[in-house]
Coordinates of C-alpha atoms in Angstrom, one line a residue:
X9 CA 49.6 80.1 -3.7
X10 CA 47.5 82.5 -6.0
X11 CA 43.7 82.5 -6.2
X12 CA 43.6 80.2 -9.1
X13 CA 45.6 77.5 -7.4
X14 CA 43.7 77.9 -4.2
X15 CA 40.4 77.4 -6.1
X16 CA 41.8 74.3 -7.7
X17 CA 42.9 72.9 -4.3
X18 CA 39.4 73.4 -3.0
X19 CA 37.8 71.8 -6.0
X20 CA 40.1 68.8 -5.6
X21 CA 39.3 68.4 -1.9
X22 CA 35.5 68.8 -2.5
X23 CA 35.6 66.2 -5.4
X24 CA 37.6 63.8 -3.2
X25 CA 35.3 64.1 -0.2
X26 CA 32.2 64.0 -2.4
X27 CA 33.4 60.7 -4.1
X28 CA 34.3 59.2 -0.7
X29 CA 30.8 60.1 0.6
X30 CA 29.3 58.3 -2.3
X31 CA 31.4 55.2 -1.5
X32 CA 30.6 55.3 2.1
X33 CA 26.7 55.6 1.5
X34 CA 26.1 53.4 -1.6
X35 CA 28.7 50.7 -1.3
X36 CA 26.1 48.0 -1.1
X37 CA 24.0 49.1 -4.0
X38 CA 26.1 48.9 -7.3
X39 CA 23.4 50.5 -9.5
X40 CA 22.9 53.5 -7.3
X41 CA 26.6 53.8 -6.7
X42 CA 27.3 54.1 -10.4
X43 CA 24.5 56.6 -10.7
X44 CA 25.8 58.8 -7.8
X45 CA 29.3 58.8 -9.2
X46 CA 28.0 60.1 -12.6
X47 CA 26.2 62.9 -10.7
X48 CA 29.7 64.1 -9.6
X49 CA 30.0 65.6 -13.1
X50 CA 33.5 64.3 -13.9
X51 CA 34.9 61.4 -15.7
X52 CA 35.9 58.2 -13.7
X53 CA 39.5 58.9 -14.6
X54 CA 39.4 62.4 -13.2
X55 CA 37.7 61.3 -10.2
X56 CA 40.2 58.4 -9.6
X57 CA 43.2 60.7 -10.1
X58 CA 41.8 63.3 -7.5
X59 CA 40.8 60.5 -5.1
X60 CA 44.3 58.9 -5.3
X61 CA 46.0 62.3 -4.8
X62 CA 43.9 63.1 -1.8
X63 CA 43.6 59.7 0.1
X64 CA 46.6 58.0 -1.2
X65 CA 44.7 55.0 -2.5
X66 CA 42.6 54.1 -5.6
X67 CA 38.8 54.4 -5.3
X68 CA 38.5 50.6 -5.9
X69 CA 40.8 49.9 -3.0
X70 CA 38.8 52.2 -0.7
X71 CA 35.6 50.6 -1.9
X72 CA 36.9 47.1 -0.9
X73 CA 37.8 48.4 2.5
X74 CA 34.3 49.9 3.0
X75 CA 32.6 46.7 1.9
X76 CA 34.8 44.4 4.0
X77 CA 34.3 46.5 7.1
X78 CA 30.5 46.3 6.6
X79 CA 30.8 42.5 6.0
X80 CA 32.7 42.2 9.3
X81 CA 30.0 44.0 11.3
X82 CA 27.4 41.7 9.7
X83 CA 29.4 38.7 10.7
X84 CA 29.9 39.8 14.2
X85 CA 26.1 40.2 14.4
X86 CA 25.7 36.5 13.4
X87 CA 24.8 36.9 9.7
X88 CA 25.7 34.0 7.5
X89 CA 28.8 34.4 5.2
X90 CA 26.5 34.5 2.1
X91 CA 24.3 37.2 3.5
X92 CA 27.2 39.2 4.7
X93 CA 28.8 39.1 1.2
X94 CA 25.5 40.1 -0.5
X95 CA 24.6 42.8 1.9
X96 CA 28.0 44.4 1.6
X97 CA 27.7 44.8 -2.2
X98 CA 29.4 41.6 -3.6
X99 CA 27.8 39.8 -6.5
X100 CA 30.9 37.5 -6.9
X101 CA 31.5 35.3 -3.8
X102 CA 35.0 34.4 -4.9
X103 CA 36.0 38.1 -4.9
X104 CA 34.4 38.6 -1.5
X105 CA 36.4 35.6 -0.1
X106 CA 39.7 36.9 -1.6
X107 CA 39.2 40.4 -0.4
X108 CA 38.1 39.3 3.0
X109 CA 41.1 37.0 3.5
X110 CA 43.5 39.5 2.3
X111 CA 42.3 42.2 4.7
X112 CA 41.7 40.1 7.8
X113 CA 44.1 37.2 7.3
X114 CA 41.3 34.6 7.7
X115 CA 38.4 33.3 5.7
X116 CA 35.0 34.8 6.5
X117 CA 33.5 31.7 8.0
X118 CA 36.5 31.6 10.5
X119 CA 36.0 35.2 11.3
X120 CA 32.3 34.6 12.0
X121 CA 33.2 31.7 14.3
X122 CA 35.7 33.8 16.3
X123 CA 33.9 37.1 16.4
X124 CA 30.2 36.5 16.2
X125 CA 28.3 37.8 19.3
X126 CA 26.2 34.5 19.7
X127 CA 29.1 32.0 19.6
X128 CA 31.2 30.8 22.5
X129 CA 34.9 29.8 22.5
X130 CA 37.6 28.7 24.8
X131 CA 41.1 27.5 24.7
X132 CA 41.8 24.2 26.6
X133 CA 45.3 22.9 27.6
X134 CA 45.7 19.3 26.4
X135 CA 48.6 16.7 26.1
X136 CA 48.9 17.7 22.3
X137 CA 49.0 21.4 23.1
X138 CA 46.4 24.1 23.5
X139 CA 43.1 23.5 21.5
X140 CA 40.6 26.2 20.7
X141 CA 37.0 25.1 20.9
X142 CA 34.2 27.0 19.2
X143 CA 30.5 26.3 19.4
X144 CA 27.2 27.8 18.3
X145 CA 24.0 27.4 20.0
X146 CA 23.5 24.2 18.0
X147 CA 26.9 22.4 17.5
X148 CA 30.5 22.4 17.9
X149 CA 32.0 24.3 15.0
X150 CA 35.8 24.0 15.6
X151 CA 38.4 22.2 17.6
X152 CA 41.9 23.3 16.4
X153 CA 45.3 24.1 17.7
X154 CA 45.2 27.5 19.3
X155 CA 47.9 28.8 17.0
X156 CA 46.8 27.1 13.9
X157 CA 45.1 30.1 12.4
X158 CA 48.3 32.2 12.5
X159 CA 50.3 29.4 11.0
X160 CA 47.9 28.6 8.2
X161 CA 47.3 32.2 7.2
X162 CA 51.0 32.8 6.7
X163 CA 50.4 36.6 7.4
X164 CA 49.4 38.8 10.3
X165 CA 45.8 38.2 11.3
X166 CA 43.3 40.2 13.2
X167 CA 43.9 39.6 16.9
X168 CA 41.8 36.6 18.1
X169 CA 39.3 37.7 20.8
X170 CA 39.7 36.5 24.3
X171 CA 37.9 33.3 25.4
X172 CA 34.1 33.8 25.9
X173 CA 31.8 31.2 27.2
X174 CA 28.4 32.8 27.1
X175 CA 26.6 32.1 30.4
X176 CA 23.2 30.5 30.4
X177 CA 23.5 29.8 26.7
X178 CA 23.6 26.6 24.7
X179 CA 26.8 27.6 23.0
X180 CA 28.6 28.0 26.3
X181 CA 27.1 24.6 27.4
X182 CA 28.5 22.9 24.3
X183 CA 32.0 24.4 24.8
X184 CA 32.0 23.2 28.4
X185 CA 30.7 19.7 27.4
X186 CA 33.4 19.5 24.7
X187 CA 36.1 20.3 27.2
X188 CA 34.7 17.7 29.6
X189 CA 34.6 14.9 26.9
X190 CA 38.1 15.8 25.5
X191 CA 39.4 15.5 29.1
X192 CA 37.9 12.1 29.4
X193 CA 39.3 11.1 26.1
X194 CA 42.8 12.1 27.0
X195 CA 42.5 10.2 30.3
X196 CA 41.6 7.0 28.3
X197 CA 38.0 7.1 29.6
X198 CA 36.1 7.9 26.4
X199 CA 36.0 6.3 22.9
X200 CA 33.0 8.1 21.5
X201 CA 31.9 11.8 21.7
X202 CA 28.3 12.6 22.3
X203 CA 28.2 16.2 20.8
X204 CA 26.5 17.7 17.7
X205 CA 29.0 18.8 15.2
X206 CA 28.6 21.3 12.3
X207 CA 31.9 21.5 10.4
X208 CA 31.8 24.1 7.6
X209 CA 33.0 22.8 4.2
X210 CA 32.0 21.8 0.8
X211 CA 29.7 18.9 0.1
X212 CA 32.6 16.6 -0.7
X213 CA 34.5 17.6 2.5
X214 CA 31.4 17.0 4.4
X215 CA 31.1 13.5 2.9
X216 CA 34.7 12.7 3.8
X217 CA 34.3 14.0 7.3
X218 CA 31.2 11.8 7.9
X219 CA 33.2 8.8 6.7
X220 CA 36.1 9.7 9.1
X221 CA 33.6 9.3 12.0
X222 CA 33.0 5.8 11.0
X223 CA 36.6 4.7 11.7
X224 CA 36.5 2.9 15.1
X225 CA 38.5 4.1 18.0
X226 CA 42.0 2.6 18.0
X227 CA 41.9 1.7 14.4
X228 CA 43.3 3.3 11.2
X229 CA 42.6 3.4 7.5
X230 CA 44.8 4.5 4.6
X231 CA 43.8 7.4 2.3
X232 CA 43.0 4.7 -0.4
X233 CA 40.7 2.8 2.0
X234 CA 39.1 6.1 3.0
X235 CA 38.5 6.9 -0.8
X236 CA 36.9 3.5 -1.2
X237 CA 34.7 4.3 1.8
X238 CA 33.4 7.3 0.0
X239 CA 32.6 5.3 -3.1
X240 CA 35.5 6.8 -5.3
X241 CA 38.6 4.6 -5.2
X242 CA 40.4 7.1 -7.4
X243 CA 39.8 10.0 -5.1
X244 CA 42.7 9.5 -2.7
X245 CA 44.4 12.8 -3.4
X246 CA 41.1 14.7 -3.0
X247 CA 40.4 12.7 0.2
X248 CA 43.8 13.8 1.5
X249 CA 43.0 17.4 0.9
X250 CA 39.6 17.1 2.6
X251 CA 41.2 15.3 5.5
X252 CA 43.7 18.1 5.9
X253 CA 40.9 20.7 6.1
X254 CA 39.0 19.0 8.9
X255 CA 38.1 21.8 11.3
X256 CA 37.1 19.6 14.3
X257 CA 40.1 17.6 15.4
X258 CA 39.8 14.4 17.4
X259 CA 35.9 14.5 17.5
X260 CA 36.2 14.0 13.7
X261 CA 39.2 11.6 13.8
X262 CA 41.4 12.6 10.9
X263 CA 44.3 11.4 12.9
X264 CA 43.2 7.8 12.2
X265 CA 44.1 8.2 8.6
X266 CA 47.7 7.1 7.7
X267 CA 49.9 6.4 4.7
X268 CA 49.5 3.2 2.7
X269 CA 52.8 2.0 4.2
X270 CA 51.6 2.6 7.7
X271 CA 53.5 5.8 8.2
X272 CA 52.0 8.8 9.9
X273 CA 51.3 11.8 7.6
X274 CA 50.6 15.5 8.0
X275 CA 48.4 16.6 10.9
X276 CA 47.3 20.1 12.0
X277 CA 48.7 19.7 15.4
X278 CA 51.9 18.1 14.2
X279 CA 53.1 14.6 13.8
X280 CA 54.1 14.3 17.5
X281 CA 50.5 15.0 18.5
X282 CA 49.2 12.4 16.0
X283 CA 51.6 9.8 17.3
X284 CA 50.4 10.7 20.9
X285 CA 46.8 10.2 19.8
X286 CA 47.6 6.8 18.1
X287 CA 49.5 5.7 21.2
X288 CA 46.7 6.8 23.5
X289 CA 44.0 4.9 21.6
X290 CA 46.2 1.8 21.0
X291 CA 47.1 1.7 24.8
X292 CA 43.4 2.0 25.8
X293 CA 42.4 -0.8 23.5
X294 CA 45.0 -3.1 24.9
X295 CA 43.9 -2.6 28.5

């Protein structure tokens, strides 16, 4: 390598490292980020070519990685999904959601549930398989099959952290209370749950989930009947989608919704589990 080639290599390295430093420091401030990139004294195309050559990725790809890493730290600290998105430099929530899910294998709200430092979680063995229970200091956030996340994502996900029931904390108390009430339910000793619930979803989903809680123990409703309960008899398809997205199984009894012909339909824990719940409730009612 002659002196000229060596000088060009040094310039390439310096430009790549300088641009990377700009992304690392100013990822959350779009205006300042653009200003600092201009200060590098080269065109965006030149900078992109050098960055790609040196780091084997496009600058935009690296910026996404930096922003999502910052969002993950914020969610682990207990920040809301909205604040995590905004503080990591996202103005478009849809882009944040898509990028976060692509890099982690799960939605940001689910990541917060599993990784936030102030949230308790535990996996409980039940007759329908292991259930993961997640609770904040105020309410139950999730009751789902322990392997549901991996199945739903359809891709590799970040390793789910081990069970953690925070001692002397309301979140830990709620997880333990939920485990106790579920045990009583499966023993045929409980028909109603006395726990605060906070499922995360759209306004429409929340409305459907509230109506689900009005279906009495041991009874069923069709999707059409549930649609009528929400006040929109033409919304049975949307009702079905909201029912399928229910994050708190059993406590929000989506298993009590069946097809118009009385057949069992899809269930997060599987149709065998749905049948078991129906048989359990029917048997308890007949005693």
